[in-house]
Coordinates of C-alpha atoms in Angstrom, one line a residue:
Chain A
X180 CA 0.0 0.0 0.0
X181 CA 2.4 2.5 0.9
X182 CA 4.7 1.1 -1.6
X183 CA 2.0 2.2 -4.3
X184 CA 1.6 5.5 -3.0
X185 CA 5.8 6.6 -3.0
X186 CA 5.6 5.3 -7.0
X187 CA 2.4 7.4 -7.3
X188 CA 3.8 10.2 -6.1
X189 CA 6.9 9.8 -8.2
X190 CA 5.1 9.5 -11.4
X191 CA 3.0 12.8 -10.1
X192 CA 6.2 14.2 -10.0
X193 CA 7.7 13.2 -13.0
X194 CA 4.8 14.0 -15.1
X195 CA 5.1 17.8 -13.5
X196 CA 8.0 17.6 -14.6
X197 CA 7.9 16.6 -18.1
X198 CA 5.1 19.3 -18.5
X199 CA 7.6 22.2 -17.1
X200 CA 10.0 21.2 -19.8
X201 CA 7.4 21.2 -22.5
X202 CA 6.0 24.3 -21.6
X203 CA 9.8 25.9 -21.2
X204 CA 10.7 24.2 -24.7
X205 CA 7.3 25.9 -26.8
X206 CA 8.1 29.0 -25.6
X207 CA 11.6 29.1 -27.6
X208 CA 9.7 28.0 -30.4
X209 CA 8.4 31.2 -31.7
X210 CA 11.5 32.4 -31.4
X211 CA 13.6 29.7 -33.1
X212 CA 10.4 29.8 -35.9
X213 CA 11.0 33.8 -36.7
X214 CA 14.6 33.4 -36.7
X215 CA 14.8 30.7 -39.2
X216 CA 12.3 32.4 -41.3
X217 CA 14.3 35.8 -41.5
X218 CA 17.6 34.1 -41.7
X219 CA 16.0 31.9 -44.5
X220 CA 14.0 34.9 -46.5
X221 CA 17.1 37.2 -45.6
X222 CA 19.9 35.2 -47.4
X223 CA 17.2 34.1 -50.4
X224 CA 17.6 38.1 -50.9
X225 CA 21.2 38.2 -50.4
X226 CA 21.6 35.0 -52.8
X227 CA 19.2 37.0 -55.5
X228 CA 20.8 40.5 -55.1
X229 CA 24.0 40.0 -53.4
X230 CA 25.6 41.9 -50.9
X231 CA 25.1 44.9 -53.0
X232 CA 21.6 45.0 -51.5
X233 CA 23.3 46.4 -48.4
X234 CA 25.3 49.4 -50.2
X235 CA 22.8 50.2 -53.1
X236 CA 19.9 52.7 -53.6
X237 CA 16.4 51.4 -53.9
X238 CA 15.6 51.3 -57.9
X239 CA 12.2 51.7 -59.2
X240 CA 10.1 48.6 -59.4
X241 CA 11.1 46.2 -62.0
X242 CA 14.0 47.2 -62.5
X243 CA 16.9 45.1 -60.9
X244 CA 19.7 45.6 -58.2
X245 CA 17.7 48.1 -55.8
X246 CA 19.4 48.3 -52.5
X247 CA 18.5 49.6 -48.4
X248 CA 21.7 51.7 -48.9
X249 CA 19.6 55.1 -47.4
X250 CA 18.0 53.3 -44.7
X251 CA 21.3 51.8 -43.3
X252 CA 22.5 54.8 -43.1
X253 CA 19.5 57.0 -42.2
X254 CA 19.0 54.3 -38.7
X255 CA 22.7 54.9 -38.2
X256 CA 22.6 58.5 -38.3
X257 CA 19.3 59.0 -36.3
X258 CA 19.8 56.8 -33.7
X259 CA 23.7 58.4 -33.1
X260 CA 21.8 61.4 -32.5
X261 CA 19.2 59.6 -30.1
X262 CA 22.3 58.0 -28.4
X263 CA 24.4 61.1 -28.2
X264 CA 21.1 62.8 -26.6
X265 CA 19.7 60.7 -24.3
X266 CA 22.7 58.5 -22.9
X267 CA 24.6 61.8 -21.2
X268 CA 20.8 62.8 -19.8
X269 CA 20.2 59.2 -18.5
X270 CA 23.0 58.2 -17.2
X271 CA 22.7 61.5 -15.1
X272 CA 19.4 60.9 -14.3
X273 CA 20.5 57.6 -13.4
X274 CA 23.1 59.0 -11.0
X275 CA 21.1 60.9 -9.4
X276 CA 18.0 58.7 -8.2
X277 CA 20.6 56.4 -7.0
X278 CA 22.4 58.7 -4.9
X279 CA 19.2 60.2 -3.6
X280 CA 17.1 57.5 -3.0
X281 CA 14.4 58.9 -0.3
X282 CA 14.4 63.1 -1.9
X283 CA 10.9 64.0 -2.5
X284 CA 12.3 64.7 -6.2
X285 CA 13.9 61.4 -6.5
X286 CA 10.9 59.9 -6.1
X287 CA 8.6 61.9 -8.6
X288 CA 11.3 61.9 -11.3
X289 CA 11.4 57.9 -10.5
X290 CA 8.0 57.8 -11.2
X291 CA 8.0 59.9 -14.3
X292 CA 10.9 57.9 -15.6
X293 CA 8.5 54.4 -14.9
X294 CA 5.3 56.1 -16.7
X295 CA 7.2 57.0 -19.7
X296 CA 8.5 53.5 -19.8
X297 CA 4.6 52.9 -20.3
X298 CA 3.9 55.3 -22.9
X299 CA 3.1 53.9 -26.2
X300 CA 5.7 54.9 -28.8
X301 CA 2.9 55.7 -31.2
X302 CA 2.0 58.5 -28.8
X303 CA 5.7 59.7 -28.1
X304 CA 5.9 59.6 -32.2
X305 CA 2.5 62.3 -31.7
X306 CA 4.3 64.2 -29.6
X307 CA 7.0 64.7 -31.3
X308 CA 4.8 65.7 -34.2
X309 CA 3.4 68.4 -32.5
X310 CA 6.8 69.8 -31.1
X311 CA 8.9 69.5 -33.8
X312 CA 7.4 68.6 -37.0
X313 CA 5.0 71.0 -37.2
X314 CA 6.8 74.6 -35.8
X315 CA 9.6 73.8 -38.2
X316 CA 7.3 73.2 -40.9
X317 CA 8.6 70.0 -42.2
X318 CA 9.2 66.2 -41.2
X319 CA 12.9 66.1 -40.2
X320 CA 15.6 63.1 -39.2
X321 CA 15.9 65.7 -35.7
X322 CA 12.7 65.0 -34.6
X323 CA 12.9 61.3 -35.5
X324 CA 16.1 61.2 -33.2
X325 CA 14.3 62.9 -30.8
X326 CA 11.4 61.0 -30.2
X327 CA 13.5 57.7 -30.5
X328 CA 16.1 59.9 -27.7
X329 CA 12.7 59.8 -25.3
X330 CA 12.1 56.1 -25.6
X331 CA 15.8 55.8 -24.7
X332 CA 15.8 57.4 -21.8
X333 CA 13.7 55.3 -19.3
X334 CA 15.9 52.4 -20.5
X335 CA 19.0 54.5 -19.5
X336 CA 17.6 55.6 -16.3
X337 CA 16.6 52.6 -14.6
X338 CA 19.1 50.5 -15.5
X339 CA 21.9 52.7 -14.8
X340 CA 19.8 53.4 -11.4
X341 CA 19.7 49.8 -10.7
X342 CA 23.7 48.9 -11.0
X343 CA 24.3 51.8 -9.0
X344 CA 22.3 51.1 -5.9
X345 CA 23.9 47.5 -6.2
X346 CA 27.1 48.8 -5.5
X347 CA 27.9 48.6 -1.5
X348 CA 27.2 51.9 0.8
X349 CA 31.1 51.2 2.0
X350 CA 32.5 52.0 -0.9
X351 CA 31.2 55.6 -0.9
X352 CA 32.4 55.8 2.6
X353 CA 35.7 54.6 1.2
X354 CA 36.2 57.5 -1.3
X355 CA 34.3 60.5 1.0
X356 CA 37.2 59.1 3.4
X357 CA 40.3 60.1 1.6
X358 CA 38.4 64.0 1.6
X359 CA 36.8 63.1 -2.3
X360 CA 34.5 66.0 -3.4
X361 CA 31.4 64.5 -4.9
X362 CA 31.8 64.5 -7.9
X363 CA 35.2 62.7 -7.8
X364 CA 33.4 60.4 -6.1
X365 CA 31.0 59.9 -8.7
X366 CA 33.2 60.1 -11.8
X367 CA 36.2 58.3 -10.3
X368 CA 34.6 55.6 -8.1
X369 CA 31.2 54.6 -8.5
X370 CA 30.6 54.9 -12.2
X371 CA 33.9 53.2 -13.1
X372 CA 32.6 49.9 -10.8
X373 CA 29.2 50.3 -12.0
X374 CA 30.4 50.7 -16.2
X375 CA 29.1 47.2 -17.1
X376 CA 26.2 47.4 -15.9
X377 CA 25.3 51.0 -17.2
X378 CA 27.0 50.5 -20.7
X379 CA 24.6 46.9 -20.6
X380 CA 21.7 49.3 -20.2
X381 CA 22.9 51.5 -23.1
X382 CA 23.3 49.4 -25.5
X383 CA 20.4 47.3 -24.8
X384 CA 18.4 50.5 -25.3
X385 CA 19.8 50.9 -28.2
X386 CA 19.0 47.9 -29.6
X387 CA 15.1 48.7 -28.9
X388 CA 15.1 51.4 -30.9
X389 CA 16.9 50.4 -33.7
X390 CA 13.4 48.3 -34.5
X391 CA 11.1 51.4 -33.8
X392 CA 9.2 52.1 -36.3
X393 CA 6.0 54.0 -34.8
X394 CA 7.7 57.3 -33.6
X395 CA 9.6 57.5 -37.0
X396 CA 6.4 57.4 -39.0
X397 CA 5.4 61.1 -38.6
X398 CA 9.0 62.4 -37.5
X399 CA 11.9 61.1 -39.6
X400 CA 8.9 60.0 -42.6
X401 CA 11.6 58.2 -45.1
X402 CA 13.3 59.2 -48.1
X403 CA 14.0 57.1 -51.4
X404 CA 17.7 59.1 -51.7
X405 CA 20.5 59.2 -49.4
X406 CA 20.2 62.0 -47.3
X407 CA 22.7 63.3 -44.4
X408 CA 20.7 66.3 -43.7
X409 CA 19.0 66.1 -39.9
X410 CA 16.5 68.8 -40.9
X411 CA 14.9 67.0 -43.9
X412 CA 13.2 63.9 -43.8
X413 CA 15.8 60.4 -43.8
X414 CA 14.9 56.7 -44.6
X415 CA 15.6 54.2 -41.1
X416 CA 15.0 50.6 -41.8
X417 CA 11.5 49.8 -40.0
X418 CA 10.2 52.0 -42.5
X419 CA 11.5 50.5 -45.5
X420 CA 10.5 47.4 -43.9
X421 CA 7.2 48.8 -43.3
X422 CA 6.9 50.5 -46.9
X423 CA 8.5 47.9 -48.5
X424 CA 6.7 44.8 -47.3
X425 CA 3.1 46.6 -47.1
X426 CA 3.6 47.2 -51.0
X427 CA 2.4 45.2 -53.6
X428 CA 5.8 43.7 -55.3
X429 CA 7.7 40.7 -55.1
X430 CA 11.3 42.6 -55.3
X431 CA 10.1 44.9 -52.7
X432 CA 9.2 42.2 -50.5
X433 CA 12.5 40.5 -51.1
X434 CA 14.6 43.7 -50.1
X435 CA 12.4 43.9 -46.8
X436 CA 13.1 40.7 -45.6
X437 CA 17.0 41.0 -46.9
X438 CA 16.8 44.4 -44.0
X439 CA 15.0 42.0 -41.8
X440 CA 17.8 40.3 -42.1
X441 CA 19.9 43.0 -41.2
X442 CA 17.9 44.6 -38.7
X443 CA 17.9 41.5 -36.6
X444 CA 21.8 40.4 -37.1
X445 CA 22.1 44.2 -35.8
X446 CA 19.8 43.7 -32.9
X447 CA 21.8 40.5 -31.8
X448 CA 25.2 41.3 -32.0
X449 CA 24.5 44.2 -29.5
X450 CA 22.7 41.9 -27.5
X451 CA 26.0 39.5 -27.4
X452 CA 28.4 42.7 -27.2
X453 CA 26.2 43.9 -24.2
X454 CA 27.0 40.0 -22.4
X455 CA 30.7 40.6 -23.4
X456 CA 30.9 43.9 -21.8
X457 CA 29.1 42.8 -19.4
X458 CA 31.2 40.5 -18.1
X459 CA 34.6 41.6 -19.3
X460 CA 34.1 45.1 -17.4
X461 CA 32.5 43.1 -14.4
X462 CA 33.9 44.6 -10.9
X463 CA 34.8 41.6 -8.8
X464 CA 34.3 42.5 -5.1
Chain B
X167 CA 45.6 68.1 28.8
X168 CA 49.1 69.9 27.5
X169 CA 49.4 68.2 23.9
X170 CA 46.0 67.3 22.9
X171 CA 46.0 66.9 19.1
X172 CA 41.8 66.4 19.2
X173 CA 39.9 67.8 21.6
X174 CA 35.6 68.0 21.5
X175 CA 33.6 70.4 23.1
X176 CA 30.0 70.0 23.7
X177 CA 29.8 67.6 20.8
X178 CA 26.4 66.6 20.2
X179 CA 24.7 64.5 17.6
X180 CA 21.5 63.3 16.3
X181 CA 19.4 61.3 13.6
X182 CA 16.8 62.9 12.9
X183 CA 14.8 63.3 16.8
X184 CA 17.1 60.6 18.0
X185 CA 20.1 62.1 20.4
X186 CA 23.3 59.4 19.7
X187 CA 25.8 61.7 21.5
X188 CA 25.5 63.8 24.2
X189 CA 27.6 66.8 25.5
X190 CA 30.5 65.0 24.6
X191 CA 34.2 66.5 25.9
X192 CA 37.7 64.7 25.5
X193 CA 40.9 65.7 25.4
X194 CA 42.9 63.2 22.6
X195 CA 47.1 63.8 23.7
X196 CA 49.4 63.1 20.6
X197 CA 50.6 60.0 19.3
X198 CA 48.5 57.7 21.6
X199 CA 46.3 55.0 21.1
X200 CA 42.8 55.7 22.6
X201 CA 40.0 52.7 22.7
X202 CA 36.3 54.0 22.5
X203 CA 34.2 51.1 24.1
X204 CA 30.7 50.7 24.9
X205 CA 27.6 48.6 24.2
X206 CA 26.0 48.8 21.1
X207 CA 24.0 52.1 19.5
X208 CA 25.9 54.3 22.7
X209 CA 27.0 56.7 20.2
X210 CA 30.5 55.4 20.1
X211 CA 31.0 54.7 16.5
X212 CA 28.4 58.1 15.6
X213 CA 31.2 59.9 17.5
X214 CA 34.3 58.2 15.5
X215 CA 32.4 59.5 12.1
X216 CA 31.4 62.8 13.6
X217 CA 35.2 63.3 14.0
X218 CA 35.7 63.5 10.4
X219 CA 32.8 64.6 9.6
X220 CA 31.3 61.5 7.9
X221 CA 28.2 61.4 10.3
X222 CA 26.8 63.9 8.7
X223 CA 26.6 62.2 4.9
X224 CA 24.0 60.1 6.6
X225 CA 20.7 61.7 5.4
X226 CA 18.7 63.7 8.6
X227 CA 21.6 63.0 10.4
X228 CA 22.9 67.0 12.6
X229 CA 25.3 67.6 14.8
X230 CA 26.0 70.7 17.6
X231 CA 29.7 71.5 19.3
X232 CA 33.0 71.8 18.5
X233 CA 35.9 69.4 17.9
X234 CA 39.5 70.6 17.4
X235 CA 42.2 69.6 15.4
X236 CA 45.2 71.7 16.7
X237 CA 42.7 74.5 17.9
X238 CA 41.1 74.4 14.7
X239 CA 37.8 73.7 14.8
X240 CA 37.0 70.9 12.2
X241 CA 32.8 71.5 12.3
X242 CA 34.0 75.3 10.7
X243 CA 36.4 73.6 8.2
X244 CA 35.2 72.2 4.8
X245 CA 34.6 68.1 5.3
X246 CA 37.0 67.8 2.4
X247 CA 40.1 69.4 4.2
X248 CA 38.8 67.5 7.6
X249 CA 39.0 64.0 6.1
X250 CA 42.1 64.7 4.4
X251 CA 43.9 65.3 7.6
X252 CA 41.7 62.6 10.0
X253 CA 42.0 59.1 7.9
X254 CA 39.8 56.8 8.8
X255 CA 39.9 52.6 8.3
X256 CA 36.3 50.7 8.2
X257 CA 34.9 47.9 9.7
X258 CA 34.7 45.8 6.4
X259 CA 37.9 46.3 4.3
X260 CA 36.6 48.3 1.4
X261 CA 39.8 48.7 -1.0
X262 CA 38.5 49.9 -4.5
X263 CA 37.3 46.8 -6.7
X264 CA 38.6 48.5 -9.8
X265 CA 41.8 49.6 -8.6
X266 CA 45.5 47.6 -8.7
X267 CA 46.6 47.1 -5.2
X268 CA 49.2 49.8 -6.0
X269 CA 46.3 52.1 -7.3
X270 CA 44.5 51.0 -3.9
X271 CA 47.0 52.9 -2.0
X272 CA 47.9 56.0 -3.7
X273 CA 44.4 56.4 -4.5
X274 CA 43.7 59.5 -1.9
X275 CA 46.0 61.7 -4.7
X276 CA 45.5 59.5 -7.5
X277 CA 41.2 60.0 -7.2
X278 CA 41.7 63.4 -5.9
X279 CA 43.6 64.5 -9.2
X280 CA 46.8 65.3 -7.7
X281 CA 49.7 64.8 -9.7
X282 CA 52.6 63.0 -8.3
X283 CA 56.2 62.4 -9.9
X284 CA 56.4 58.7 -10.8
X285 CA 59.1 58.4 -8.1
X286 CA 57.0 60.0 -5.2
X287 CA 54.2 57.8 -6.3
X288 CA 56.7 54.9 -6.0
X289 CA 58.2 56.0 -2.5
X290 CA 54.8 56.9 -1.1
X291 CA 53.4 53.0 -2.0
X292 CA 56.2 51.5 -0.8
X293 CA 56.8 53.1 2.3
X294 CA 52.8 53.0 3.1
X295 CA 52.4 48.9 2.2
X296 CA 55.5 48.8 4.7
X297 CA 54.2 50.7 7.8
X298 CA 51.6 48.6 7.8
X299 CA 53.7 45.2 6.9
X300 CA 52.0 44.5 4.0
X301 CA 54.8 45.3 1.4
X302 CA 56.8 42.1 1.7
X303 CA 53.7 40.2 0.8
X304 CA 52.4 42.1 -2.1
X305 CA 55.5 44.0 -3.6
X306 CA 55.6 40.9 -6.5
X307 CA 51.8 41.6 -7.1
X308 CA 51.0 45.5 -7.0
X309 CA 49.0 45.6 -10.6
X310 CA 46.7 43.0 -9.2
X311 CA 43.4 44.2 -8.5
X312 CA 43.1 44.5 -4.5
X313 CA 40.2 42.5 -4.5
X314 CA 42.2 40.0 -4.6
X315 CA 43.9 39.4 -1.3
X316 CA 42.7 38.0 1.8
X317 CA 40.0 39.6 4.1
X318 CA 43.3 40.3 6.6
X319 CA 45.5 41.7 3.6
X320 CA 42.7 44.1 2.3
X321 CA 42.1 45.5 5.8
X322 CA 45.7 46.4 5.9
X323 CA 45.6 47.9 2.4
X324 CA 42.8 49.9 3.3
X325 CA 45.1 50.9 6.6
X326 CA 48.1 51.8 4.3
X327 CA 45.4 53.4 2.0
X328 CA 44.7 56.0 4.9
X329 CA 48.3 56.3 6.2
X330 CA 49.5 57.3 2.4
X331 CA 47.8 60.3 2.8
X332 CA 49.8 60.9 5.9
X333 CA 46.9 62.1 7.9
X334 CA 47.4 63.4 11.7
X335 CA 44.7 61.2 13.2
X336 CA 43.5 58.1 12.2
X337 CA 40.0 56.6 12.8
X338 CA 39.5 53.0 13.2
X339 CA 35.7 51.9 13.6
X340 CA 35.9 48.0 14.6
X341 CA 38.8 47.2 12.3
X342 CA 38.7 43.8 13.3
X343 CA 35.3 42.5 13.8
X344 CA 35.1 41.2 10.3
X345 CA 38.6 39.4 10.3
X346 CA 39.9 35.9 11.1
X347 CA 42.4 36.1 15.0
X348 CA 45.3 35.7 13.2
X349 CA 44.5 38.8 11.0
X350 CA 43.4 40.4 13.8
X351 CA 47.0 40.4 16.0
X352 CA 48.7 41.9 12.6
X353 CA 46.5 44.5 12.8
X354 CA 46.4 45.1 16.3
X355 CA 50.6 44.6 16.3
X356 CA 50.5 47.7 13.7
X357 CA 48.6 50.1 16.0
X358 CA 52.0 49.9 18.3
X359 CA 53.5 50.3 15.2
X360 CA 51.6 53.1 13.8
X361 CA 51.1 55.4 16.9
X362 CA 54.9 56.6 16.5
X363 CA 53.6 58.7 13.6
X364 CA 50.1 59.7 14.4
X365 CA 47.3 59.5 16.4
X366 CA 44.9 56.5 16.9
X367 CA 41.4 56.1 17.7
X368 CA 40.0 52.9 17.7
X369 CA 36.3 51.8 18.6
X370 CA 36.1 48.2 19.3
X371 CA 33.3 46.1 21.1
X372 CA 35.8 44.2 22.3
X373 CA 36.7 44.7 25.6
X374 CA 40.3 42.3 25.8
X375 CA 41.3 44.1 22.5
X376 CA 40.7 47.5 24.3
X377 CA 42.7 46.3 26.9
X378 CA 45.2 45.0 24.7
X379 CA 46.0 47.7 22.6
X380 CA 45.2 51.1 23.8
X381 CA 46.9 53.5 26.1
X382 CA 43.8 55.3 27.2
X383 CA 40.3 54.2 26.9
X384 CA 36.7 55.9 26.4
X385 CA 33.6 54.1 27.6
X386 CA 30.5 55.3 26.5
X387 CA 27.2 54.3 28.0
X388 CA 23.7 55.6 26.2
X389 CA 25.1 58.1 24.1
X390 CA 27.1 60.1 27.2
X391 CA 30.9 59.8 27.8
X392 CA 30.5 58.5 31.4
X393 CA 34.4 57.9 31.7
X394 CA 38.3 58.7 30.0
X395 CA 41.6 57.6 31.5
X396 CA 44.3 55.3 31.1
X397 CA 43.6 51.7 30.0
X398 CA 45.2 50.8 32.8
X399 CA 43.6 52.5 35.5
X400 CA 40.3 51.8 33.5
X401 CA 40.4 48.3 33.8
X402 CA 41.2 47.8 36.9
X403 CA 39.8 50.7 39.3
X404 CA 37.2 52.4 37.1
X405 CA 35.7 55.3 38.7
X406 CA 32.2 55.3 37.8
X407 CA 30.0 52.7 38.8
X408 CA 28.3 52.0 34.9
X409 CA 31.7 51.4 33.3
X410 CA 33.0 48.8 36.4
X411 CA 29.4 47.0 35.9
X412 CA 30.3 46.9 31.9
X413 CA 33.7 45.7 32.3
X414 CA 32.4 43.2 34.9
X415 CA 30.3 42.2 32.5
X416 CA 26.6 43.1 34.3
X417 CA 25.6 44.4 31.0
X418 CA 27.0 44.4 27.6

């Protein structure tokens, strides 16, 4: 009898078992299927157009050879700007909630910093609309960077907040010690041991927005030419994905999965640089 | 007292409503070692930090009085100038995790962006690691990160740390609680060491190390300083009737 009921129980248990792993396995599967389906639709485009794809302009339909040349470089220029706006501001912001964790202000810029996590990007691409594009009269690559520079920030914030607090109150005592003024004690002591974790939260921020594609709609707009000009409108590659692949032609659709493609190699290898430099720059304590 | 490099006057401080120290006055001579003892929360390491002015980086933490430095009084001074001249060594050893051990202990000029001639740099590491006998066991290692050593070793780098500043006072707040006995008699065996130099204050909760190492000691009891003489004399005629019940052991 009580024989039965131990090999009861361990059957209970391996079937919970058993179900945990299934469960854990589907859930890669959607990921595993999108991949393969990229990778696969991406390289059929590389195959039929070669790596040309990558440095030509987009060529009328029909006609041969067109390229994602404008849109490469359109994200890379508009999200340097994002970057160069929003990572000093954040990492500031950062710096500050952490060191004052119970100020009044702390906590209300904390909770602006959470709520604008929330906002839609659609609405942040609004915004943006109305403070940019419309007093200057024209959609620009500026307010594009801008509006991808806001959904940056939270990102920045928090996480730069969170590997600060991390770091143990004694060594802050340790630098205010030797007679440090504050802001040695910031720039030469706690951001240096906390660099991992805030360039992690960098560049995992930027690899969100490099796949934005709402705020850019009505900001940056796209642009069939090259264009290095901030206040004029500039191609990023969600929109040529989105233009491209919401049109009606084959070639088009081949050239938005090809910068698929290229949008998610992108969005991985920042993801593995961020786990390198995440745990090359590690501070051992 | 005739040569008393620290003396307070009146030195009071609080958290918030909370009174930690009350109308506290001693007279600190030169190059001694002086033990501050007492039970827990009576104000004995809140005193230590007021010293040099770290007490009050703790937020809603105030403090009333005067404490001198060679008749200057430190609570007028700017914190920064305080702490450059009144070290002070932790109870955890907290050497910089991103720092070489060398780094580690020029890091009071290095972080504070004053600029030393390599040689000086050289002298100043060298002659630190060895006051506090740590040079013979590191000089083969100084671009290691100081992370690395034993809990005993990174207590004395942290001590070296301090002394490289050459500071006039040093503050020790438990230095020993969080380190193995064998660590702990190198450390106490430097304070003999050290006092030639400067001046020591050491809070400890233990009572035998008190004994041990100091030349006078300070028992505080609920945030007042009920009693300061010489260890001797402390230990075994106390005057007041709280600190012979604490070193009797009645209440701890």
């Amino acid at each position: 009898m009580k024989d039965i009921h131990i090999k009861f129980r361990i059957g209970k248990s391996i079937f919970f078992q058993a179900f945990a792993i299934l469960l854990s396995v589907s859930c890669v599967i959607p990921l595993v299927a999108i991949l393969l389906y990229i990778l696969d639709a991406g390289f059929k485009t590389i195959r039929t157009n070669g790596f040309q794809f990558l440095t030509n302009l987009p060529k009328p339909v029909g006609e041969a050879g067109g390229g994602i040349a404008n849109a490469l470089l359109g994200s890379i220029i508009i999200i340097t700007v994002a970057s160069v706006v929003a990572i000093p501001f954040g990492i500031l912001c950062g710096i500050y909630l952490s060191e004052n964790r119970k100020s009044r202000w702390a906590y209300w810029s904390r909770l602006c910093v959470d709520i604008l996590q929330g906002v839609p990007s659609i609405v942040i691409g609004i915004v943006a609309y109305f403070w940019l594009v419309k007093p200057f009269g024209g959609f620009s690559a500026f307010s594009g960077s801008m509006a991808l520079a806001i959904m940056m920030l939270p990102i920045v914030i928090r996480s730069t907040e969170e590997t600060l607090k991390l770091l143990p109150d004694s060594l802050r005592e340790a630098a205010y010690a030797l007679g440090m003024p504050f802001h040695r004690v910031i720039l030469k002591v706690i951001v240096p041991c906390g660099i991992s974790g805030i360039l992690s939260g960098v560049m995992l921020s930027v690899a969100r927005i490099a796949g934005e594609t709402a705020p850019l709609l009505f900001t940056a707009f796209g642009n069939p030419y090259v264009s290095m000009r901030l206040d004029k409108p500039m191609q990023s590659m969600p929109l040529l994905i989105f233009n491209y692949a919401t049109s009606p032609y084959n070639d088009w659709h081949d050239l938005a999965w090809g910068a698929s493609l290229v949008l998610l190699v992108w969005v991985l290898l920042l993801n593995i640089l961020t786990k390198i430099i995440a745990r090359r720059w590690k501070v051992q304590f | 007292m005739e040569s008393a490099i620290l003396r307070s006057v009146n030195y009071n401080a609080y958290f918030g409503d909370n009174h930690v120290c009350k109308d506290v006055n001693i007279s600190i001579p030169k190059n001694e070692v002086v033990a501050v003892m007492g039970p827990s929360g009576c104000g004995k390491t809140t005193f230590l930090r007021g010293i040099n002015r770290m007490h009050e980086l703790i937020p809603n933490a105030t403090a009333k009085g005067q404490i001198f430095l060679n008749d200057e009084d430190v609570m007028e001074m700017h914190p920064i100038f305080v702490r450059l001249k009144i070290g002070m060594v932790f109870q955890r050893p907290n050497p910089f995790p991103n720092l070489s051990i060398y780094d580690n202990v020029i890091a009071g000029y290095k972080l504070n962006g004053i600029k030393l001639p390599k040689a000086e740099r050289d002298r100043i590491v060298e002659h630190s690691l060895t006051r506090v006998a740590l040079w013979k066991e590191v000089k083969d290692s100084l671009n290691k990160k100081g992370s690395f050593l034993s809990g005993g070793q990174q207590q004395r780098l942290c001590i070296a740390r301090a002394v490289a500043m050459e500071p006039e006072v040093l503050l020790f707040d438990e230095p020993t609680s969080a380190l193995d006995p064998i660590s702990t008699s190198t450390v106490e065996e430097l304070f003999h060491e050290l006092k030639k130099n400067y001046t020591l204050i050491i809070v400890t909760h233990n009572m035998q190390q008190a004994a041990r190492v100091s030349d006078r000691t300070a028992f505080f009891y609920m945030g007042e300083l009920v009693e300061f003489d010489d260890t001797k004399q402390m230990f075994t005629n106390p005057r007041d009737v709280r600190t012979q019940n604490y070193i009797t052991g009645r209440f701890s």
